[in-house]
PDB file of C-alpha atoms and ligand atoms in Angstrom:
ATOM      1  CA  MET A 666       0.000   0.000   0.000  1.00  0.00           C
ATOM      2  CA  ILE A 667       1.195   3.499  -0.873  1.00  0.00           C
ATOM      3  CA  ASP A 668       0.491   6.597   1.216  1.00  0.00           C
ATOM      4  CA  LEU A 669       0.155   9.626  -1.081  1.00  0.00           C
ATOM      5  CA  TYR A 670       0.526  13.131   0.349  1.00  0.00           C
ATOM      6  CA  THR A 671      -0.960  15.572  -2.130  1.00  0.00           C
ATOM      7  CA  PHE A 672      -3.178  18.555  -2.915  1.00  0.00           C
ATOM      8  CA  THR A 673      -5.264  19.889  -5.833  1.00  0.00           C
ATOM      9  CA  THR A 674      -2.345  21.042  -7.998  1.00  0.00           C
ATOM     10  CA  PRO A 675      -0.608  19.833 -11.190  1.00  0.00           C
ATOM     11  CA  ASN A 676       2.399  18.458  -9.292  1.00  0.00           C
ATOM     12  CA  GLY A 677       0.118  16.531  -6.959  1.00  0.00           C
ATOM     13  CA  ARG A 678      -1.870  15.184  -9.871  1.00  0.00           C
ATOM     14  CA  LYS A 679       1.191  13.732 -11.553  1.00  0.00           C
ATOM     15  CA  ALA A 680       1.455  11.285  -8.644  1.00  0.00           C
ATOM     16  CA  SER A 681      -2.260  10.423  -8.435  1.00  0.00           C
ATOM     17  CA  VAL A 682      -2.538   9.923 -12.219  1.00  0.00           C
ATOM     18  CA  MET A 683       0.493   7.616 -12.051  1.00  0.00           C
ATOM     19  CA  LEU A 684      -0.948   5.595  -9.162  1.00  0.00           C
ATOM     20  CA  GLU A 685      -4.158   5.178 -11.145  1.00  0.00           C
ATOM     21  CA  GLU A 686      -2.256   4.213 -14.302  1.00  0.00           C
ATOM     22  CA  VAL A 687      -0.176   1.508 -12.595  1.00  0.00           C
ATOM     23  CA  GLU A 688      -3.184   0.319 -10.542  1.00  0.00           C
ATOM     24  CA  LEU A 689      -1.485   0.316  -7.151  1.00  0.00           C
ATOM     25  CA  PRO A 690      -3.695   0.697  -4.083  1.00  0.00           C
ATOM     26  CA  TYR A 691      -3.097   3.967  -2.225  1.00  0.00           C
ATOM     27  CA  ASN A 692      -4.329   6.089   0.653  1.00  0.00           C
ATOM     28  CA  VAL A 693      -4.734   9.815   0.016  1.00  0.00           C
ATOM     29  CA  HIS A 694      -3.562  12.264   2.683  1.00  0.00           C
ATOM     30  CA  LYS A 695      -4.604  15.796   1.782  1.00  0.00           C
ATOM     31  CA  ILE A 696      -1.948  18.382   2.660  1.00  0.00           C
ATOM     32  CA  ASN A 697      -3.716  21.728   2.345  1.00  0.00           C
ATOM     33  CA  ILE A 698      -0.907  24.018   1.196  1.00  0.00           C
ATOM     34  CA  THR A 699      -3.198  27.059   1.463  1.00  0.00           C
ATOM     35  CA  LYS A 700      -3.387  26.323   5.201  1.00  0.00           C
ATOM     36  CA  GLN A 701       0.397  25.817   5.529  1.00  0.00           C
ATOM     37  CA  GLU A 702       0.000  22.108   6.340  1.00  0.00           C
ATOM     38  CA  GLN A 703       3.184  21.408   4.357  1.00  0.00           C
ATOM     39  CA  PHE A 704       5.193  23.036   7.147  1.00  0.00           C
ATOM     40  CA  THR A 705       4.197  20.741  10.028  1.00  0.00           C
ATOM     41  CA  PRO A 706       7.056  18.731  11.599  1.00  0.00           C
ATOM     42  CA  GLU A 707       5.211  15.513  10.674  1.00  0.00           C
ATOM     43  CA  TYR A 708       5.157  16.452   6.997  1.00  0.00           C
ATOM     44  CA  ILE A 709       8.712  17.821   6.954  1.00  0.00           C
ATOM     45  CA  ALA A 710       9.798  14.370   8.163  1.00  0.00           C
ATOM     46  CA  ILE A 711       8.330  13.043   4.879  1.00  0.00           C
ATOM     47  CA  ASN A 712       9.392  15.887   2.582  1.00  0.00           C
ATOM     48  CA  PRO A 713      12.192  18.107   3.942  1.00  0.00           C
ATOM     49  CA  ASN A 714      11.352  20.618   1.156  1.00  0.00           C
ATOM     50  CA  SER A 715       7.762  21.158   2.443  1.00  0.00           C
ATOM     51  CA  LYS A 716       6.069  20.655  -0.942  1.00  0.00           C
ATOM     52  CA  ILE A 717       3.557  18.166  -2.262  1.00  0.00           C
ATOM     53  CA  PRO A 718       3.553  15.464  -3.550  1.00  0.00           C
ATOM     54  CA  ALA A 719       5.332  12.762  -1.550  1.00  0.00           C
ATOM     55  CA  ILE A 720       4.737   9.051  -1.105  1.00  0.00           C
ATOM     56  CA  VAL A 721       5.510   6.458   1.531  1.00  0.00           C
ATOM     57  CA  ASP A 722       5.586   2.879   0.286  1.00  0.00           C
ATOM     58  CA  GLN A 723       4.473   0.722   3.193  1.00  0.00           C
ATOM     59  CA  ASP A 724       5.704  -2.414   1.382  1.00  0.00           C
ATOM     60  CA  THR A 725       9.325  -1.240   1.314  1.00  0.00           C
ATOM     61  CA  GLY A 726       9.455   1.515   3.944  1.00  0.00           C
ATOM     62  CA  ILE A 727      10.776   3.858   1.244  1.00  0.00           C
ATOM     63  CA  THR A 728       9.718   7.534   1.260  1.00  0.00           C
ATOM     64  CA  VAL A 729       9.993   9.515  -1.995  1.00  0.00           C
ATOM     65  CA  PHE A 730       9.509  13.250  -2.564  1.00  0.00           C
ATOM     66  CA  GLU A 731       9.853  15.246  -5.851  1.00  0.00           C
ATOM     67  CA  SER A 732       7.216  14.225  -8.364  1.00  0.00           C
ATOM     68  CA  GLY A 733       9.739  13.107 -10.991  1.00  0.00           C
ATOM     69  CA  ALA A 734      11.395  10.731  -8.531  1.00  0.00           C
ATOM     70  CA  ILE A 735       7.950   9.445  -7.500  1.00  0.00           C
ATOM     71  CA  LEU A 736       7.093   8.645 -11.128  1.00  0.00           C
ATOM     72  CA  ILE A 737      10.385   6.781 -11.650  1.00  0.00           C
ATOM     73  CA  TYR A 738       9.918   4.895  -8.372  1.00  0.00           C
ATOM     74  CA  LEU A 739       6.381   3.776  -9.260  1.00  0.00           C
ATOM     75  CA  ALA A 740       7.400   2.888 -12.830  1.00  0.00           C
ATOM     76  CA  GLU A 741      10.257   0.721 -11.557  1.00  0.00           C
ATOM     77  CA  LYS A 742       8.090  -0.847  -8.850  1.00  0.00           C
ATOM     78  CA  THR A 743       5.473  -1.942 -11.384  1.00  0.00           C
ATOM     79  CA  GLY A 744       7.479  -2.271 -14.605  1.00  0.00           C
ATOM     80  CA  LYS A 745       5.084   0.150 -16.335  1.00  0.00           C
ATOM     81  CA  LEU A 746       5.433   3.409 -18.340  1.00  0.00           C
ATOM     82  CA  LEU A 747       9.270   3.459 -18.410  1.00  0.00           C
ATOM     83  CA  PRO A 748      11.112   1.343 -20.965  1.00  0.00           C
ATOM     84  CA  THR A 749      13.939  -0.857 -19.659  1.00  0.00           C
ATOM     85  CA  ASP A 750      16.172  -0.687 -22.735  1.00  0.00           C
ATOM     86  CA  GLN A 751      18.775   2.055 -22.342  1.00  0.00           C
ATOM     87  CA  LYS A 752      17.793   4.103 -25.389  1.00  0.00           C
ATOM     88  CA  GLY A 753      14.062   4.041 -24.673  1.00  0.00           C
ATOM     89  CA  ARG A 754      14.633   4.712 -20.976  1.00  0.00           C
ATOM     90  CA  PHE A 755      16.693   7.836 -21.638  1.00  0.00           C
ATOM     91  CA  GLN A 756      14.274   9.093 -24.274  1.00  0.00           C
ATOM     92  CA  VAL A 757      11.631   9.090 -21.544  1.00  0.00           C
ATOM     93  CA  LEU A 758      13.925  10.419 -18.798  1.00  0.00           C
ATOM     94  CA  GLU A 759      15.123  13.387 -20.884  1.00  0.00           C
ATOM     95  CA  TRP A 760      11.511  14.501 -21.403  1.00  0.00           C
ATOM     96  CA  LEU A 761      10.744  13.860 -17.743  1.00  0.00           C
ATOM     97  CA  MET A 762      13.673  16.122 -16.788  1.00  0.00           C
ATOM     98  CA  PHE A 763      12.465  18.702 -19.342  1.00  0.00           C
ATOM     99  CA  GLN A 764       9.116  18.667 -17.536  1.00  0.00           C
ATOM    100  CA  MET A 765      10.692  18.916 -14.087  1.00  0.00           C
ATOM    101  CA  GLY A 766      13.182  21.663 -14.991  1.00  0.00           C
ATOM    102  CA  GLY A 767      11.154  23.554 -17.607  1.00  0.00           C
ATOM    103  CA  VAL A 768       7.423  22.897 -17.868  1.00  0.00           C
ATOM    104  CA  GLY A 769       6.654  22.775 -14.130  1.00  0.00           C
ATOM    105  CA  PRO A 770       8.721  25.756 -12.947  1.00  0.00           C
ATOM    106  CA  MET A 771       7.868  28.036 -15.901  1.00  0.00           C
ATOM    107  CA  PHE A 772       4.136  27.248 -16.058  1.00  0.00           C
ATOM    108  CA  GLY A 773       4.035  27.501 -12.254  1.00  0.00           C
ATOM    109  CA  GLN A 774       5.599  30.964 -12.291  1.00  0.00           C
ATOM    110  CA  LEU A 775       3.107  32.052 -14.964  1.00  0.00           C
ATOM    111  CA  ASN A 776       0.256  30.824 -12.736  1.00  0.00           C
ATOM    112  CA  HIS A 777       1.668  32.776  -9.847  1.00  0.00           C
ATOM    113  CA  PHE A 778       2.268  36.090 -11.581  1.00  0.00           C
ATOM    114  CA  LYS A 779      -0.784  36.008 -13.861  1.00  0.00           C
ATOM    115  CA  LYS A 780      -3.386  34.550 -11.510  1.00  0.00           C
ATOM    116  CA  PHE A 781      -2.375  34.662  -7.871  1.00  0.00           C
ATOM    117  CA  ALA A 782       0.032  37.592  -7.279  1.00  0.00           C
ATOM    118  CA  SER A 783      -1.723  40.514  -5.597  1.00  0.00           C
ATOM    119  CA  GLU A 784       0.453  42.898  -7.600  1.00  0.00           C
ATOM    120  CA  LYS A 785       0.313  42.363 -11.366  1.00  0.00           C
ATOM    121  CA  ILE A 786       3.849  42.862 -12.717  1.00  0.00           C
ATOM    122  CA  PRO A 787       3.788  43.067 -16.550  1.00  0.00           C
ATOM    123  CA  TYR A 788       7.477  42.145 -16.918  1.00  0.00           C
ATOM    124  CA  ALA A 789       7.043  38.913 -14.928  1.00  0.00           C
ATOM    125  CA  ILE A 790       3.799  37.945 -16.671  1.00  0.00           C
ATOM    126  CA  GLU A 791       5.333  38.549 -20.119  1.00  0.00           C
ATOM    127  CA  ARG A 792       8.531  36.681 -19.231  1.00  0.00           C
ATOM    128  CA  TYR A 793       6.772  33.509 -18.071  1.00  0.00           C
ATOM    129  CA  GLU A 794       4.035  33.629 -20.697  1.00  0.00           C
ATOM    130  CA  LYS A 795       6.651  33.897 -23.427  1.00  0.00           C
ATOM    131  CA  GLU A 796       8.570  30.964 -21.969  1.00  0.00           C
ATOM    132  CA  THR A 797       5.386  28.878 -21.576  1.00  0.00           C
ATOM    133  CA  LEU A 798       4.498  29.494 -25.235  1.00  0.00           C
ATOM    134  CA  ARG A 799       8.052  28.640 -26.277  1.00  0.00           C
ATOM    135  CA  ILE A 800       7.748  25.333 -24.384  1.00  0.00           C
ATOM    136  CA  TYR A 801       4.359  24.710 -26.047  1.00  0.00           C
ATOM    137  CA  GLY A 802       6.261  25.044 -29.342  1.00  0.00           C
ATOM    138  CA  VAL A 803       8.920  22.508 -28.277  1.00  0.00           C
ATOM    139  CA  LEU A 804       6.237  19.994 -27.272  1.00  0.00           C
ATOM    140  CA  ASP A 805       4.183  20.674 -30.399  1.00  0.00           C
ATOM    141  CA  LYS A 806       7.189  19.948 -32.600  1.00  0.00           C
ATOM    142  CA  GLN A 807       7.977  16.722 -30.739  1.00  0.00           C
ATOM    143  CA  LEU A 808       4.342  15.615 -30.978  1.00  0.00           C
ATOM    144  CA  ALA A 809       4.217  16.298 -34.731  1.00  0.00           C
ATOM    145  CA  ASP A 810       5.825  12.902 -35.365  1.00  0.00           C
ATOM    146  CA  HIS A 811       5.273  11.125 -32.036  1.00  0.00           C
ATOM    147  CA  GLU A 812       1.867   9.966 -30.806  1.00  0.00           C
ATOM    148  CA  PHE A 813       3.001  10.556 -27.231  1.00  0.00           C
ATOM    149  CA  ILE A 814       5.959  12.601 -25.985  1.00  0.00           C
ATOM    150  CA  SER A 815       8.473   9.757 -26.178  1.00  0.00           C
ATOM    151  CA  GLY A 816       6.642   7.501 -28.617  1.00  0.00           C
ATOM    152  CA  ASP A 817       4.678   5.147 -26.356  1.00  0.00           C
ATOM    153  CA  TYR A 818       2.641   6.582 -23.465  1.00  0.00           C
ATOM    154  CA  SER A 819       5.068   6.973 -20.544  1.00  0.00           C
ATOM    155  CA  ILE A 820       5.856   8.845 -17.337  1.00  0.00           C
ATOM    156  CA  ALA A 821       6.917  11.789 -19.553  1.00  0.00           C
ATOM    157  CA  ASP A 822       3.244  12.161 -20.549  1.00  0.00           C
ATOM    158  CA  VAL A 823       2.031  11.622 -16.977  1.00  0.00           C
ATOM    159  CA  ALA A 824       4.367  14.394 -15.761  1.00  0.00           C
ATOM    160  CA  THR A 825       3.508  16.882 -18.493  1.00  0.00           C
ATOM    161  CA  TYR A 826      -0.250  16.458 -18.885  1.00  0.00           C
ATOM    162  CA  PRO A 827      -1.469  18.083 -15.622  1.00  0.00           C
ATOM    163  CA  TRP A 828       0.522  21.247 -16.441  1.00  0.00           C
ATOM    164  CA  VAL A 829      -0.650  21.587 -20.053  1.00  0.00           C
ATOM    165  CA  ALA A 830      -4.237  20.674 -19.126  1.00  0.00           C
ATOM    166  CA  VAL A 831      -4.633  23.948 -17.194  1.00  0.00           C
ATOM    167  CA  TYR A 832      -4.002  26.119 -20.280  1.00  0.00           C
ATOM    168  CA  GLU A 833      -7.445  27.746 -20.142  1.00  0.00           C
ATOM    169  CA  MET A 834      -7.017  28.626 -16.476  1.00  0.00           C
ATOM    170  CA  GLN A 835      -3.754  30.302 -17.532  1.00  0.00           C
ATOM    171  CA  GLY A 836      -5.653  32.369 -20.119  1.00  0.00           C
ATOM    172  CA  LEU A 837      -3.918  30.545 -23.000  1.00  0.00           C
ATOM    173  CA  THR A 838      -5.071  28.597 -26.062  1.00  0.00           C
ATOM    174  CA  LEU A 839      -3.642  25.535 -27.789  1.00  0.00           C
ATOM    175  CA  ASP A 840      -5.107  26.576 -31.148  1.00  0.00           C
ATOM    176  CA  ASN A 841      -1.665  27.551 -32.441  1.00  0.00           C
ATOM    177  CA  HIS A 842      -0.200  24.208 -31.329  1.00  0.00           C
ATOM    178  CA  PRO A 843      -2.401  21.565 -33.002  1.00  0.00           C
ATOM    179  CA  ASN A 844      -0.187  18.576 -32.149  1.00  0.00           C
ATOM    180  CA  LEU A 845      -0.136  19.542 -28.481  1.00  0.00           C
ATOM    181  CA  LYS A 846      -3.906  20.036 -28.569  1.00  0.00           C
ATOM    182  CA  ARG A 847      -4.404  16.594 -30.133  1.00  0.00           C
ATOM    183  CA  TRP A 848      -2.164  15.063 -27.441  1.00  0.00           C
ATOM    184  CA  VAL A 849      -4.055  16.774 -24.570  1.00  0.00           C
ATOM    185  CA  GLU A 850      -7.363  15.576 -25.979  1.00  0.00           C
ATOM    186  CA  THR A 851      -6.008  12.018 -26.301  1.00  0.00           C
ATOM    187  CA  VAL A 852      -4.482  11.849 -22.814  1.00  0.00           C
ATOM    188  CA  GLN A 853      -7.533  13.355 -21.116  1.00  0.00           C
ATOM    189  CA  GLN A 854      -9.667  10.483 -22.429  1.00  0.00           C
ATOM    190  CA  ARG A 855      -7.711   7.910 -20.429  1.00  0.00           C
ATOM    191  CA  PRO A 856      -9.885   6.702 -17.517  1.00  0.00           C
ATOM    192  CA  ALA A 857      -6.857   6.573 -15.177  1.00  0.00           C
ATOM    193  CA  VAL A 858      -6.045  10.194 -16.010  1.00  0.00           C
ATOM    194  CA  GLN A 859      -9.627  11.261 -15.324  1.00  0.00           C
ATOM    195  CA  ARG A 860      -9.591   9.483 -11.961  1.00  0.00           C
ATOM    196  CA  GLY A 861      -6.159  10.793 -10.992  1.00  0.00           C
ATOM    197  CA  MET A 862      -7.024  14.388 -11.905  1.00  0.00           C
ATOM    198  CA  ASN A 863      -9.855  14.266  -9.347  1.00  0.00           C
ATOM    199  CA  VAL A 864      -7.552  13.415  -6.418  1.00  0.00           C
ATOM    200  CA  PRO A 865      -7.859  14.702  -3.750  1.00  0.00           C
TER     201      PRO A 865
HETATM  202  N1  LIG B 776       9.708  20.046  -7.865  1.00  0.00           N
HETATM  203  C1  LIG B 776       8.634  19.712  -6.969  1.00  0.00           C
HETATM  204  C2  LIG B 776       7.685  20.879  -6.916  1.00  0.00           C
HETATM  205  C3  LIG B 776       6.548  20.623  -5.939  1.00  0.00           C
HETATM  206  C4  LIG B 776       5.742  21.897  -5.720  1.00  0.00           C
HETATM  207  O1  LIG B 776       6.146  23.016  -6.083  1.00  0.00           O
HETATM  208  N2  LIG B 776       4.570  21.726  -5.090  1.00  0.00           N
HETATM  209  C5  LIG B 776       3.742  22.855  -4.773  1.00  0.00           C
HETATM  210  C6  LIG B 776       2.315  22.602  -5.222  1.00  0.00           C
HETATM  211  S1  LIG B 776       2.211  22.375  -6.983  1.00  0.00           S
HETATM  212  C7  LIG B 776       3.727  23.071  -3.277  1.00  0.00           C
HETATM  213  O2  LIG B 776       3.727  22.131  -2.523  1.00  0.00           O
HETATM  214  N3  LIG B 776       3.727  24.333  -2.841  1.00  0.00           N
HETATM  215  C8  LIG B 776       3.662  24.666  -1.460  1.00  0.00           C
HETATM  216  C9  LIG B 776       4.627  25.742  -1.074  1.00  0.00           C
HETATM  217  O3  LIG B 776       5.347  26.232  -1.961  1.00  0.00           O
HETATM  218  O4  LIG B 776       4.674  26.108   0.096  1.00  0.00           O
HETATM  219  C10 LIG B 776       7.939  18.437  -7.444  1.00  0.00           C
HETATM  220  O5  LIG B 776       7.823  18.286  -8.670  1.00  0.00           O
HETATM  221  O6  LIG B 776       7.504  17.621  -6.621  1.00  0.00           O
END
Protein backbone atom coordinates (compact mmCIF):
# COMPACT_ATOMS: atom_id res chain seq x y z
CA MET A 1 0.00 0.00 0.00
CA ILE A 2 1.20 3.50 -0.87
CA ASP A 3 0.49 6.60 1.22
CA LEU A 4 0.16 9.63 -1.08
CA TYR A 5 0.53 13.13 0.35
CA THR A 6 -0.96 15.57 -2.13
CA PHE A 7 -3.18 18.55 -2.91
CA THR A 8 -5.26 19.89 -5.83
CA THR A 9 -2.35 21.04 -8.00
CA PRO A 10 -0.61 19.83 -11.19
CA ASN A 11 2.40 18.46 -9.29
CA GLY A 12 0.12 16.53 -6.96
CA ARG A 13 -1.87 15.18 -9.87
CA LYS A 14 1.19 13.73 -11.55
CA ALA A 15 1.45 11.29 -8.64
CA SER A 16 -2.26 10.42 -8.43
CA VAL A 17 -2.54 9.92 -12.22
CA MET A 18 0.49 7.62 -12.05
CA LEU A 19 -0.95 5.59 -9.16
CA GLU A 20 -4.16 5.18 -11.14
CA GLU A 21 -2.26 4.21 -14.30
CA VAL A 22 -0.18 1.51 -12.59
CA GLU A 23 -3.18 0.32 -10.54
CA LEU A 24 -1.49 0.32 -7.15
CA PRO A 25 -3.70 0.70 -4.08
CA TYR A 26 -3.10 3.97 -2.22
CA ASN A 27 -4.33 6.09 0.65
CA VAL A 28 -4.73 9.81 0.02
CA HIS A 29 -3.56 12.26 2.68
CA LYS A 30 -4.60 15.80 1.78
CA ILE A 31 -1.95 18.38 2.66
CA ASN A 32 -3.72 21.73 2.34
CA ILE A 33 -0.91 24.02 1.20
CA THR A 34 -3.20 27.06 1.46
CA LYS A 35 -3.39 26.32 5.20
CA GLN A 36 0.40 25.82 5.53
CA GLU A 37 0.00 22.11 6.34
CA GLN A 38 3.18 21.41 4.36
CA PHE A 39 5.19 23.04 7.15
CA THR A 40 4.20 20.74 10.03
CA PRO A 41 7.06 18.73 11.60
CA GLU A 42 5.21 15.51 10.67
CA TYR A 43 5.16 16.45 7.00
CA ILE A 44 8.71 17.82 6.95
CA ALA A 45 9.80 14.37 8.16
CA ILE A 46 8.33 13.04 4.88
CA ASN A 47 9.39 15.89 2.58
CA PRO A 48 12.19 18.11 3.94
CA ASN A 49 11.35 20.62 1.16
CA SER A 50 7.76 21.16 2.44
CA LYS A 51 6.07 20.65 -0.94
CA ILE A 52 3.56 18.17 -2.26
CA PRO A 53 3.55 15.46 -3.55
CA ALA A 54 5.33 12.76 -1.55
CA ILE A 55 4.74 9.05 -1.11
CA VAL A 56 5.51 6.46 1.53
CA ASP A 57 5.59 2.88 0.29
CA GLN A 58 4.47 0.72 3.19
CA ASP A 59 5.70 -2.41 1.38
CA THR A 60 9.33 -1.24 1.31
CA GLY A 61 9.46 1.51 3.94
CA ILE A 62 10.78 3.86 1.24
CA THR A 63 9.72 7.53 1.26
CA VAL A 64 9.99 9.51 -2.00
CA PHE A 65 9.51 13.25 -2.56
CA GLU A 66 9.85 15.25 -5.85
CA SER A 67 7.22 14.23 -8.36
CA GLY A 68 9.74 13.11 -10.99
CA ALA A 69 11.39 10.73 -8.53
CA ILE A 70 7.95 9.45 -7.50
CA LEU A 71 7.09 8.64 -11.13
CA ILE A 72 10.38 6.78 -11.65
CA TYR A 73 9.92 4.89 -8.37
CA LEU A 74 6.38 3.78 -9.26
CA ALA A 75 7.40 2.89 -12.83
CA GLU A 76 10.26 0.72 -11.56
CA LYS A 77 8.09 -0.85 -8.85
CA THR A 78 5.47 -1.94 -11.38
CA GLY A 79 7.48 -2.27 -14.60
CA LYS A 80 5.08 0.15 -16.34
CA LEU A 81 5.43 3.41 -18.34
CA LEU A 82 9.27 3.46 -18.41
CA PRO A 83 11.11 1.34 -20.97
CA THR A 84 13.94 -0.86 -19.66
CA ASP A 85 16.17 -0.69 -22.73
CA GLN A 86 18.78 2.06 -22.34
CA LYS A 87 17.79 4.10 -25.39
CA GLY A 88 14.06 4.04 -24.67
CA ARG A 89 14.63 4.71 -20.98
CA PHE A 90 16.69 7.84 -21.64
CA GLN A 91 14.27 9.09 -24.27
CA VAL A 92 11.63 9.09 -21.54
CA LEU A 93 13.93 10.42 -18.80
CA GLU A 94 15.12 13.39 -20.88
CA TRP A 95 11.51 14.50 -21.40
CA LEU A 96 10.74 13.86 -17.74
CA MET A 97 13.67 16.12 -16.79
CA PHE A 98 12.47 18.70 -19.34
CA GLN A 99 9.12 18.67 -17.54
CA MET A 100 10.69 18.92 -14.09
CA GLY A 101 13.18 21.66 -14.99
CA GLY A 102 11.15 23.55 -17.61
CA VAL A 103 7.42 22.90 -17.87
CA GLY A 104 6.65 22.77 -14.13
CA PRO A 105 8.72 25.76 -12.95
CA MET A 106 7.87 28.04 -15.90
CA PHE A 107 4.14 27.25 -16.06
CA GLY A 108 4.03 27.50 -12.25
CA GLN A 109 5.60 30.96 -12.29
CA LEU A 110 3.11 32.05 -14.96
CA ASN A 111 0.26 30.82 -12.74
CA HIS A 112 1.67 32.78 -9.85
CA PHE A 113 2.27 36.09 -11.58
CA LYS A 114 -0.78 36.01 -13.86
CA LYS A 115 -3.39 34.55 -11.51
CA PHE A 116 -2.38 34.66 -7.87
CA ALA A 117 0.03 37.59 -7.28
CA SER A 118 -1.72 40.51 -5.60
CA GLU A 119 0.45 42.90 -7.60
CA LYS A 120 0.31 42.36 -11.37
CA ILE A 121 3.85 42.86 -12.72
CA PRO A 122 3.79 43.07 -16.55
CA TYR A 123 7.48 42.15 -16.92
CA ALA A 124 7.04 38.91 -14.93
CA ILE A 125 3.80 37.94 -16.67
CA GLU A 126 5.33 38.55 -20.12
CA ARG A 127 8.53 36.68 -19.23
CA TYR A 128 6.77 33.51 -18.07
CA GLU A 129 4.04 33.63 -20.70
CA LYS A 130 6.65 33.90 -23.43
CA GLU A 131 8.57 30.96 -21.97
CA THR A 132 5.39 28.88 -21.58
CA LEU A 133 4.50 29.49 -25.24
CA ARG A 134 8.05 28.64 -26.28
CA ILE A 135 7.75 25.33 -24.38
CA TYR A 136 4.36 24.71 -26.05
CA GLY A 137 6.26 25.04 -29.34
CA VAL A 138 8.92 22.51 -28.28
CA LEU A 139 6.24 19.99 -27.27
CA ASP A 140 4.18 20.67 -30.40
CA LYS A 141 7.19 19.95 -32.60
CA GLN A 142 7.98 16.72 -30.74
CA LEU A 143 4.34 15.62 -30.98
CA ALA A 144 4.22 16.30 -34.73
CA ASP A 145 5.83 12.90 -35.36
CA HIS A 146 5.27 11.13 -32.04
CA GLU A 147 1.87 9.97 -30.81
CA PHE A 148 3.00 10.56 -27.23
CA ILE A 149 5.96 12.60 -25.98
CA SER A 150 8.47 9.76 -26.18
CA GLY A 151 6.64 7.50 -28.62
CA ASP A 152 4.68 5.15 -26.36
CA TYR A 153 2.64 6.58 -23.47
CA SER A 154 5.07 6.97 -20.54
CA ILE A 155 5.86 8.84 -17.34
CA ALA A 156 6.92 11.79 -19.55
CA ASP A 157 3.24 12.16 -20.55
CA VAL A 158 2.03 11.62 -16.98
CA ALA A 159 4.37 14.39 -15.76
CA THR A 160 3.51 16.88 -18.49
CA TYR A 161 -0.25 16.46 -18.89
CA PRO A 162 -1.47 18.08 -15.62
CA TRP A 163 0.52 21.25 -16.44
CA VAL A 164 -0.65 21.59 -20.05
CA ALA A 165 -4.24 20.67 -19.13
CA VAL A 166 -4.63 23.95 -17.19
CA TYR A 167 -4.00 26.12 -20.28
CA GLU A 168 -7.45 27.75 -20.14
CA MET A 169 -7.02 28.63 -16.48
CA GLN A 170 -3.75 30.30 -17.53
CA GLY A 171 -5.65 32.37 -20.12
CA LEU A 172 -3.92 30.54 -23.00
CA THR A 173 -5.07 28.60 -26.06
CA LEU A 174 -3.64 25.53 -27.79
CA ASP A 175 -5.11 26.58 -31.15
CA ASN A 176 -1.67 27.55 -32.44
CA HIS A 177 -0.20 24.21 -31.33
CA PRO A 178 -2.40 21.56 -33.00
CA ASN A 179 -0.19 18.58 -32.15
CA LEU A 180 -0.14 19.54 -28.48
CA LYS A 181 -3.91 20.04 -28.57
CA ARG A 182 -4.40 16.59 -30.13
CA TRP A 183 -2.16 15.06 -27.44
CA VAL A 184 -4.06 16.77 -24.57
CA GLU A 185 -7.36 15.58 -25.98
CA THR A 186 -6.01 12.02 -26.30
CA VAL A 187 -4.48 11.85 -22.81
CA GLN A 188 -7.53 13.35 -21.12
CA GLN A 189 -9.67 10.48 -22.43
CA ARG A 190 -7.71 7.91 -20.43
CA PRO A 191 -9.89 6.70 -17.52
CA ALA A 192 -6.86 6.57 -15.18
CA VAL A 193 -6.05 10.19 -16.01
CA GLN A 194 -9.63 11.26 -15.32
CA ARG A 195 -9.59 9.48 -11.96
CA GLY A 196 -6.16 10.79 -10.99
CA MET A 197 -7.02 14.39 -11.90
CA ASN A 198 -9.85 14.27 -9.35
CA VAL A 199 -7.55 13.42 -6.42
CA PRO A 200 -7.86 14.70 -3.75
N1 LIG B 1 9.71 20.05 -7.86
C1 LIG B 1 8.63 19.71 -6.97
C2 LIG B 1 7.69 20.88 -6.92
C3 LIG B 1 6.55 20.62 -5.94
C4 LIG B 1 5.74 21.90 -5.72
O1 LIG B 1 6.15 23.02 -6.08
N2 LIG B 1 4.57 21.73 -5.09
C5 LIG B 1 3.74 22.85 -4.77
C6 LIG B 1 2.32 22.60 -5.22
S1 LIG B 1 2.21 22.38 -6.98
C7 LIG B 1 3.73 23.07 -3.28
O2 LIG B 1 3.73 22.13 -2.52
N3 LIG B 1 3.73 24.33 -2.84
C8 LIG B 1 3.66 24.67 -1.46
C9 LIG B 1 4.63 25.74 -1.07
O3 LIG B 1 5.35 26.23 -1.96
O4 LIG B 1 4.67 26.11 0.10
C10 LIG B 1 7.94 18.44 -7.44
O5 LIG B 1 7.82 18.29 -8.67
O6 LIG B 1 7.50 17.62 -6.62
